[in-house]
Amino acid sequence: MMSVLAPLLALLAGAWLTAWLEPNWLGAGSERGPASPVKIAADVRLTQSDPWLYYAGPVIAFMGVSWAMVCIPFSPSLVGNDVNIGLFYFIVVVDFVVLGIALGGWGANTPASVEACYRTIAQLIAYVIPLGLAIIGPIMMARSLSTVNIVEAQANAQLWYLIPQPLGFALYVATGLIQTYRAPFLEPFAELLNRGVLGVFGGWKGLLWRLALSGVLFVVAAMGAVIFLGGYSGPLLPGPVWMVIKTVGLMALMVWLGRQARLLSTAEILMLSWKILIPVGLLNVLIVGGLILLGVGQEPFSPGADY
Amino acid sequence: MEVSPVLQWITFGIFAFISIAGALGMATTMSMFRSGIFLMASFIGVAGLFILLLADLLALLQIMMYIGGMLVMILFMLLFSGDPGGAMMSTHMRLRGPEWFFSLGLARSPQSKADGNKDDSSPDKGNHEEEGEKEGNHGNDDMSMFTPVKRAAALLSVGIGALLIALLLWRPHWAVVRQMPDQDSPRRIGHLLMDKYMLAFEGAGLLILLGIFGAVMLQRPGKHPDPTQREDLQAAVDAPPAPIKTDSPFETAEPDQETEK
């Protein structure tokens, strides 16, 4: 029971953290996308909606985020379930958010929301391959897909994977921003499209959307902290505190970096993905392979080293 | 991981229900989008069955393929089809059984109902029935969904399905293996792919790469366009569209009468 409740509570805390951090601390941009202040409007009554998909959308999106929370370790014991294919599970389960947005956008059946649905799916195509290439680097060094094992491998080697793989980290931040619909990539939630699905949902559905879209930034940043910043390992302070510090730091970094670029359209996001992110990802995999041959990040105590 | 047999049976029941109901919904709903989503739900149910068989990597691969791939497929399907929401079909047809159930809520909004009943005295008449009266073929359905061919195809598929199930049940002994499967299946699959079946794996990768190159080549505009062909295309684009022929008496009646006069 604890393993079910703890990720949910962490997710709620993370969603609150996002909602507090994004607008207040880092200043208000002209376009906020899903980071708009949490204000639950009255429920909207749509005349031409597809009722099944309209209600399924926010539920599926929130479900995906809360499932992704399960495999994030806050300490070796404070993890929902240490799945042995944790990282792969994570990137699969976060896709449910896109599915939820697509369902909600189509189900609401207003021109803006249907267009937001199309653009969301296009963004999915843009980020999936570079995200996989960014995540492969830490997997290659740690020789494991389990999130706890990856943190242990970094602690044993006394090396955050940020240091040997800066390219992979940059790639992860960029794809994380695309994945969470933050600043330069917020087209599906732009004012131009009537704020996408957020504009046509109110009541409990609006609340679930806010939770899911705030939570997804927290979840992505937490996973970035686990695979690139050493997770819960650190001196003096206890593990969960380190984990929270690193997660908040990464969230702030991502949001701040996102505000530095101009907003991109979906076509430009796809162009960026194919022309820059995927080649950089392939280059990163090549570099990491070379580093592993040189023995960087490898330690005799790292799990799976006997293979 | 130890799971009690009762829980295993309950989980199996849930996933089997999801996959069968999803398949049924996929085949019977009038909305293309819903159809794709039901197919996805069906495959996710199958992925749950994989997890129950301790093939977790396979299950996750299936979910990833079907969420990512099928969403894109649905997108193209929507762009190419005329009535992707199924609103027209579900309002023109009188639906029963699973078709009615899985098409619930498609274009049955209060707005369209009010419009449909504007010139009708009885408010409890359904929208689709009124449409049928307007077109003058109240008894038979005009969307050519209930044809004898369809019935024959349904009977044939039921027969083949029954035959397959009978063949499965006919086999007297299901082999029961006591051995637990490998817990670290991703490592095993990775070693198999990169060791034993490397040639096939790389071949598939090369084929996909060639496919991407082909798509990019087809997408590139030609450097030396044929001017005559281009003029023909432009003429075809500029030509006024041919009048649309419909079976409805109201839309074709007026031009026909004018030409007769």
XYZ file of C-alpha atoms in Angstrom:
568
model
C 0.000 0.000 0.000
C 2.851 2.289 0.850
C 4.397 1.710 -2.537
C 1.182 2.900 -4.172
C 0.627 5.960 -2.014
C 4.176 7.279 -1.865
C 4.568 7.926 -5.623
C 1.154 9.576 -5.726
C 1.994 11.849 -2.814
C 5.354 12.663 -4.355
C 3.618 13.451 -7.619
C 1.142 15.788 -5.928
C 3.996 17.525 -4.150
C 5.886 17.767 -7.414
C 2.902 19.221 -9.250
C 2.510 21.833 -6.543
C 6.225 22.558 -6.737
C 5.977 23.109 -10.482
C 2.969 25.350 -10.157
C 4.788 27.417 -7.541
C 8.160 27.514 -9.226
C 7.230 28.259 -12.795
C 5.201 31.484 -12.681
C 6.430 33.086 -9.459
C 10.100 32.478 -9.216
C 11.181 32.688 -12.818
C 9.035 35.583 -13.890
C 6.110 35.623 -16.225
C 6.790 35.335 -19.923
C 4.288 36.480 -22.466
C 3.386 32.886 -23.302
C 3.105 30.442 -20.455
C 1.623 27.371 -22.057
C 0.651 24.724 -19.514
C 2.381 26.733 -16.776
C -0.498 29.153 -16.462
C -1.623 29.785 -12.892
C -3.716 27.005 -11.434
C -7.191 28.363 -11.700
C -9.942 25.812 -12.041
C -12.610 27.317 -14.213
C -16.203 26.249 -14.093
C -16.951 23.153 -16.116
C -17.407 23.822 -19.805
C -20.383 22.320 -21.568
C -19.470 21.416 -25.118
C -22.193 20.645 -27.603
C -20.368 18.518 -30.150
C -17.916 16.609 -27.988
C -17.217 12.913 -28.161
C -18.121 12.081 -24.570
C -16.109 8.902 -24.203
C -12.811 10.369 -25.327
C -13.499 13.749 -23.711
C -13.626 12.164 -20.276
C -10.926 9.578 -20.960
C -8.312 12.192 -21.930
C -7.413 13.769 -18.564
C -7.715 10.445 -16.751
C -5.258 8.716 -19.084
C -2.804 11.635 -18.950
C -2.801 11.670 -15.158
C -2.542 7.884 -15.104
C 0.568 8.000 -17.267
C 2.297 10.549 -15.043
C 1.478 8.694 -11.845
C 2.693 5.417 -13.338
C 5.932 7.079 -14.374
C 6.401 8.197 -10.764
C 6.632 4.560 -9.672
C 10.166 3.847 -10.844
C 11.809 7.067 -9.612
C 14.018 6.364 -6.571
C 14.229 8.885 -3.722
C 16.416 6.475 -1.762
C 17.168 2.753 -2.193
C 14.111 1.941 -0.076
C 11.920 4.916 -1.035
C 10.993 3.808 -4.532
C 7.603 2.590 -5.701
C 8.967 -0.462 -7.437
C 12.506 -1.017 -8.629
C 11.589 -2.502 -11.993
C 14.547 -4.145 -13.680
C 13.704 -2.333 -16.931
C 12.885 0.905 -15.122
C 14.174 3.464 -17.625
C 12.461 1.824 -20.560
C 9.278 1.583 -18.518
C 9.580 5.303 -17.819
C 9.858 6.447 -21.429
C 7.007 4.151 -22.433
C 4.655 5.218 -19.681
C 5.203 8.949 -20.141
C 3.821 8.523 -23.676
C 0.400 8.034 -22.110
C 0.360 11.798 -21.510
C 0.504 12.378 -25.253
C -2.231 9.824 -25.748
C -4.351 11.612 -23.164
C -3.831 15.006 -24.812
C -4.699 13.519 -28.203
C -7.870 11.923 -26.827
C -8.917 15.067 -25.002
C -8.183 17.327 -27.947
C -10.090 15.185 -30.387
C -12.896 14.464 -27.941
C -13.535 18.128 -27.157
C -14.110 18.647 -30.892
C -13.471 22.360 -31.148
C -11.218 23.515 -34.008
C -8.457 24.689 -31.679
C -8.411 21.554 -29.576
C -8.357 19.243 -32.600
C -5.443 21.199 -34.013
C -3.707 20.942 -30.642
C -4.225 17.182 -30.848
C -2.499 17.052 -34.255
C 0.391 19.190 -33.077
C 0.833 17.105 -29.933
C 1.248 13.952 -31.983
C 3.755 15.718 -34.228
C 5.735 16.697 -31.126
C 5.664 13.065 -30.025
C 7.404 12.117 -33.266
C 9.922 14.893 -32.697
C 11.041 13.869 -29.224
C 10.856 10.091 -29.049
C 14.015 9.187 -30.968
C 16.328 11.872 -29.479
C 15.050 11.006 -26.004
C 15.934 7.369 -26.559
C 19.391 8.342 -27.817
C 19.941 10.625 -24.802
C 18.973 7.899 -22.354
C 21.115 5.222 -24.002
C 24.325 6.913 -22.783
C 23.766 6.395 -19.033
C 22.423 2.908 -19.713
C 25.629 2.026 -21.535
C 27.789 3.298 -18.702
C 25.762 1.793 -15.883
C 25.065 -1.436 -17.777
C 21.603 -1.590 -16.316
C 18.106 -0.309 -17.015
C 17.128 -0.253 -13.347
C 17.012 3.288 -11.951
C 18.433 2.246 -8.573
C 21.292 0.452 -10.271
C 22.072 3.532 -12.350
C 22.330 5.691 -9.230
C 24.484 3.056 -7.508
C 26.754 2.867 -10.519
C 27.288 6.637 -10.435
C 27.953 6.526 -6.690
C 30.443 3.666 -7.076
C 32.298 5.352 -9.909
C 32.310 8.694 -8.021
C 31.161 10.353 -11.224
C 27.930 11.981 -12.248
C 27.137 11.043 -15.796
C 26.665 14.746 -16.520
C 30.452 15.131 -16.594
C 31.427 12.552 -19.243
C 28.224 13.086 -21.245
C 27.429 16.804 -21.468
C 25.997 16.271 -24.954
C 23.609 13.636 -23.666
C 22.527 15.910 -20.840
C 21.852 18.800 -23.212
C 19.879 16.447 -25.406
C 17.887 15.229 -22.427
C 17.052 18.793 -21.396
C 15.934 19.703 -24.923
C 13.785 16.603 -25.379
C 12.471 17.016 -21.845
C 11.269 20.492 -22.740
C 9.570 19.163 -25.874
C 8.040 16.349 -23.873
C 6.673 18.608 -21.167
C 5.470 21.367 -23.533
C 7.581 24.008 -21.835
C 8.723 27.377 -23.095
C 10.082 27.184 -26.646
C 7.960 24.172 -27.480
C 4.569 25.123 -26.098
C 2.721 25.362 -29.375
C -0.100 22.882 -28.487
C -0.901 25.036 -25.458
C -0.346 28.453 -26.985
C -2.770 31.332 -26.707
C -3.181 31.160 -30.468
C -4.797 27.729 -30.149
C -6.979 28.852 -27.261
C -4.526 27.119 -24.902
C -5.199 23.688 -26.447
C -6.948 21.200 -24.245
C -6.653 23.473 -21.209
C -9.043 25.946 -22.799
C -11.925 23.515 -23.179
C -11.727 21.573 -19.922
C -12.976 22.747 -16.567
C -13.958 21.328 -13.234
C -12.344 18.082 -12.125
C -11.069 17.488 -15.644
C -9.260 20.808 -15.625
C -7.753 19.932 -12.262
C -6.513 16.597 -13.591
C -4.988 18.325 -16.627
C -3.127 20.789 -14.414
C -1.872 17.964 -12.203
C -0.744 15.907 -15.170
C 0.963 18.770 -16.993
C 2.660 20.095 -13.872
C 3.590 16.602 -12.767
C 5.156 15.692 -16.076
C 7.828 18.411 -15.687
C 8.560 17.162 -12.180
C 8.759 13.553 -13.335
C 11.018 14.316 -16.280
C 13.317 16.463 -14.131
C 13.466 13.785 -11.449
C 14.433 11.171 -13.992
C 17.064 13.531 -15.393
C 18.438 13.968 -11.873
C 18.561 10.205 -11.477
C 20.355 9.390 -14.689
C 22.640 12.403 -15.071
C 23.069 13.989 -11.627
C 23.582 10.991 -9.399
C 20.078 10.769 -7.966
C 19.939 10.390 -4.198
C 23.688 9.967 -3.728
C 25.564 12.815 -2.050
C 27.556 13.665 1.060
C 26.229 14.762 4.492
C 22.543 15.203 3.705
C 20.185 12.216 3.536
C 19.286 10.750 0.143
C 15.776 12.101 -0.408
C 16.941 15.653 0.333
C 19.673 15.386 -2.302
C 17.149 14.004 -4.743
C 14.716 16.873 -4.163
C 17.488 19.476 -4.412
C 18.738 18.049 -7.708
C 15.232 17.735 -9.107
C 14.289 21.310 -8.263
C 17.583 22.536 -9.645
C 17.038 20.712 -12.896
C 13.456 21.960 -13.128
C 14.637 25.550 -12.645
C 17.399 25.066 -15.191
C 15.022 23.611 -17.754
C 12.440 26.358 -17.345
C 15.070 29.094 -17.383
C 16.806 27.695 -20.458
C 13.482 27.368 -22.212
C 12.726 31.045 -21.657
C 15.959 32.038 -23.423
C 14.824 30.888 -26.861
C 12.084 32.197 -29.064
C 8.957 30.082 -29.457
C 9.107 27.450 -32.185
C 6.356 26.151 -34.393
C 5.707 22.445 -34.783
C 7.407 22.362 -38.170
C 10.482 24.004 -36.664
C 10.433 21.521 -33.783
C 10.422 18.626 -36.242
C 13.218 20.244 -38.237
C 15.248 20.753 -35.068
C 14.673 17.151 -34.105
C 15.724 15.612 -37.404
C 18.541 17.983 -38.309
C 20.170 18.646 -34.941
C 18.953 16.468 -32.086
C 19.153 13.061 -33.763
C 22.669 13.577 -35.204
C 23.840 14.927 -31.832
C 22.324 11.872 -30.155
C 24.132 9.490 -32.487
C 27.367 11.390 -31.895
C 26.773 11.135 -28.154
C 26.327 7.371 -28.356
C 29.607 7.134 -30.311
C 31.476 9.271 -27.750
C 30.077 7.306 -24.827
C 31.142 4.060 -26.459
C 34.671 5.407 -26.800
C 34.716 6.605 -23.182
C 33.599 3.195 -21.981
C 36.420 1.588 -23.948
C 38.782 3.987 -22.150
C 37.313 2.919 -18.815
C 35.585 6.175 -17.875
C 32.688 5.715 -15.467
C 33.469 2.057 -15.006
C 34.109 0.626 -11.584
C 34.656 -2.989 -10.576
C 31.829 -2.651 -8.059
C 29.305 -1.383 -10.570
C 26.376 -3.760 -10.992
C 26.542 -5.995 -13.993
C 30.283 -5.506 -14.430
C 30.884 -9.233 -14.547
C 29.169 -9.558 -17.897
C 7.393 -12.023 -7.828
C 4.824 -14.091 -5.987
C 1.249 -13.370 -6.943
C -1.641 -15.322 -5.527
C -3.586 -17.445 -8.047
C -6.818 -15.556 -7.362
C -5.153 -12.276 -8.214
C -3.657 -13.853 -11.313
C -7.083 -14.970 -12.484
C -8.604 -11.556 -11.784
C -5.805 -9.821 -13.687
C -6.140 -12.258 -16.549
C -9.889 -11.586 -16.651
C -9.407 -7.827 -16.733
C -6.805 -7.890 -19.505
C -8.718 -10.459 -21.541
C -11.834 -8.321 -21.242
C -9.940 -5.204 -22.324
C -8.486 -6.925 -25.370
C -11.759 -8.555 -26.474
C -13.941 -5.523 -25.807
C -11.392 -3.330 -27.544
C -11.412 -5.554 -30.606
C -15.207 -5.591 -30.661
C -15.355 -1.833 -30.315
C -12.756 -1.409 -33.044
C -14.856 -3.438 -35.460
C -18.229 -1.939 -34.642
C -17.845 1.744 -33.888
C -18.693 4.334 -36.533
C -15.882 6.757 -35.643
C -12.475 6.195 -37.214
C -10.721 7.849 -34.281
C -12.544 5.720 -31.728
C -11.789 2.688 -33.841
C -8.059 3.340 -33.673
C -8.210 4.017 -29.950
C -10.125 0.798 -29.359
C -7.506 -1.105 -31.342
C -4.849 0.474 -29.145
C -6.760 -0.541 -26.023
C -6.996 -4.052 -27.349
C -3.245 -4.252 -27.890
C -2.575 -2.772 -24.460
C -4.739 -5.548 -23.025
C -2.566 -8.068 -24.878
C 0.492 -6.324 -23.410
C -1.021 -6.884 -19.963
C -1.271 -10.584 -20.774
C 2.423 -10.503 -21.705
C 3.230 -9.000 -18.299
C 1.236 -11.798 -16.703
C 3.497 -14.230 -18.576
C 6.568 -12.425 -17.125
C 7.557 -11.100 -20.560
C 7.713 -7.514 -19.367
C 10.108 -6.189 -22.005
C 7.900 -7.536 -24.769
C 4.855 -5.930 -23.157
C 6.532 -2.538 -22.877
C 7.777 -2.740 -26.461
C 4.243 -3.478 -27.569
C 2.811 -0.538 -25.639
C 5.473 1.796 -26.998
C 4.942 0.663 -30.589
C 1.203 0.938 -30.370
C 1.008 4.272 -28.612
C 3.610 6.004 -30.738
C 2.976 4.229 -34.003
C -0.746 4.005 -33.821
C -1.242 7.647 -32.869
C 0.614 8.628 -36.040
C -1.391 6.095 -38.020
C -4.629 7.521 -36.658
C -3.466 10.982 -37.645
C -2.937 9.955 -41.278
C -6.202 8.013 -41.251
C -8.021 11.165 -40.139
C -6.378 13.237 -42.831
C -7.406 10.805 -45.562
C -10.924 9.869 -44.540
C -14.071 11.843 -45.181
C -15.971 11.308 -41.966
C -13.384 10.440 -39.327
C -15.583 11.381 -36.396
C -18.321 9.037 -37.568
C -20.963 11.680 -36.955
C -22.606 11.348 -40.352
C -22.669 7.567 -40.340
C -24.016 7.251 -36.849
C -26.775 9.766 -37.481
C -27.803 8.233 -40.806
C -27.916 4.653 -39.671
C -30.165 2.910 -37.248
C -27.774 1.086 -34.967
C -28.379 -1.880 -32.744
C -26.368 -3.989 -30.344
C -22.634 -3.409 -30.072
C -22.658 -0.947 -32.959
C -25.113 1.205 -31.042
C -23.187 0.815 -27.809
C -19.745 1.592 -29.164
C -21.049 4.554 -31.190
C -22.787 6.141 -28.189
C -22.503 9.889 -28.057
C -21.379 10.430 -31.644
C -23.183 13.534 -32.908
C -26.087 13.097 -30.559
C -25.625 16.473 -28.962
C -28.550 18.617 -27.762
C -27.605 21.199 -30.382
C -27.997 18.916 -33.371
C -31.105 17.342 -31.895
C -32.742 20.747 -31.541
C -31.900 21.555 -35.150
C -33.229 18.257 -36.345
C -36.513 18.590 -34.494
C -37.172 22.134 -35.549
C -39.729 21.234 -38.203
C -40.903 18.064 -36.516
C -43.856 18.064 -34.144
C -42.936 15.038 -32.028
C -39.853 15.797 -29.921
C -39.099 12.199 -28.950
C -38.211 11.114 -32.462
C -34.556 10.382 -32.894
C -32.366 12.460 -35.120
C -31.369 9.633 -37.423
C -34.961 8.537 -38.022
C -35.842 12.008 -39.114
C -32.934 12.087 -41.527
C -34.160 8.811 -42.939
C -37.613 10.232 -43.554
C -36.199 13.236 -45.283
C -34.324 11.077 -47.724
C -37.348 8.926 -48.350
C -35.765 5.550 -47.619
C -36.945 4.991 -44.112
C -36.947 1.220 -44.190
C -33.574 0.374 -45.647
C -30.230 1.821 -44.672
C -28.515 3.797 -47.350
C -24.896 3.594 -46.216
C -24.520 0.056 -47.627
C -23.475 -1.390 -44.322
C -26.098 -4.125 -44.090
C -25.475 -6.037 -47.262
C -25.679 -9.798 -47.801
C -21.964 -9.793 -48.437
C -21.380 -8.441 -44.972
C -23.525 -11.144 -43.452
C -21.698 -13.850 -45.368
C -18.340 -12.403 -44.352
C -19.423 -12.328 -40.729
C -20.565 -15.949 -40.873
C -17.323 -16.958 -42.546
C -15.205 -15.216 -39.922
C -17.235 -16.755 -37.100
C -16.762 -20.174 -38.721
C -13.009 -19.711 -39.065
C -12.754 -18.456 -35.491
C -14.713 -21.436 -34.180
C -12.505 -23.778 -36.193
C -9.333 -22.218 -34.758
C -10.630 -22.389 -31.195
C -11.699 -25.991 -31.745
C -8.231 -26.844 -33.023
C -6.723 -25.233 -29.929
C -9.002 -27.141 -27.578
C -8.570 -30.356 -29.476
C -4.957 -30.640 -28.487
C -5.110 -32.992 -25.544
C -2.216 -31.929 -23.333
C -1.006 -28.427 -22.692
C 2.637 -28.629 -21.776
C 3.142 -27.210 -18.285
C 6.654 -26.082 -17.515
C 7.777 -25.788 -13.920
C 10.849 -23.823 -14.831
C 10.672 -20.119 -14.090
C 11.516 -17.905 -17.062
C 14.587 -15.719 -17.008
C 14.058 -12.667 -14.810
C 16.569 -10.551 -16.684
C 14.963 -10.907 -20.069
C 16.244 -7.618 -21.592
C 19.858 -8.678 -21.198
C 19.083 -12.029 -22.769
C 17.204 -10.465 -25.669
C 19.997 -7.968 -26.192
C 22.635 -10.691 -26.305
C 20.545 -12.721 -28.725
C 19.987 -9.719 -30.991
C 23.622 -8.641 -30.983
C 25.120 -12.128 -31.074
C 23.131 -14.914 -32.621
C 20.676 -12.987 -34.778
C 22.908 -10.021 -35.493
C 22.753 -10.384 -39.271
C 18.951 -10.339 -39.326
C 18.869 -7.430 -36.883
C 21.295 -5.333 -38.882
C 19.474 -6.257 -42.071
C 16.216 -4.967 -40.657
C 17.980 -1.786 -39.554
C 19.440 -1.269 -43.025
C 16.037 -1.813 -44.594
C 14.458 0.815 -42.354
C 17.286 3.240 -43.162
C 16.708 2.666 -46.879
C 13.017 3.303 -46.322
C 13.800 6.631 -44.665
C 16.129 7.577 -47.529
C 13.436 6.637 -50.018
C 10.845 8.744 -48.263
C 13.190 11.734 -48.181
C 14.047 11.277 -51.874
C 10.368 11.105 -52.811
C 9.674 14.176 -50.748
C 12.361 16.288 -52.425
C 11.103 18.480 -55.223
C 12.668 17.551 -58.548
C 15.440 19.794 -59.807
C 14.376 19.699 -63.430
C 10.608 19.765 -63.553
C 8.986 18.976 -66.859
C 7.332 22.260 -67.949
C 4.559 20.652 -69.993
C 3.599 18.367 -67.181
C 3.605 21.274 -64.784
C 1.270 23.258 -67.064
C -1.086 20.313 -67.287
C -1.132 20.030 -63.527
C -1.763 23.734 -63.152
C -4.615 23.549 -65.669
C -6.127 20.644 -63.759
C -5.910 22.634 -60.551
C -7.430 25.755 -62.099
C -10.311 23.930 -63.780
C -13.660 24.372 -62.060
C -14.656 21.267 -60.132
C -17.215 18.925 -61.592
C -20.624 19.078 -59.922
C -20.998 16.519 -57.187
C -23.531 13.826 -57.939
C -25.617 12.842 -54.983
C -28.513 10.453 -54.575
C -30.489 12.965 -52.607
C -33.466 14.246 -54.661
C -33.262 17.742 -53.178
C -29.796 18.636 -54.350
C -29.802 17.212 -57.874
C -33.423 18.000 -58.713
C -33.048 21.713 -59.411
C -30.197 21.667 -61.956
C -31.806 18.739 -63.781
C -35.064 20.612 -64.165
C -33.278 23.662 -65.404
C -31.458 21.716 -68.079
C -34.679 20.031 -69.166
C -36.372 23.372 -69.594
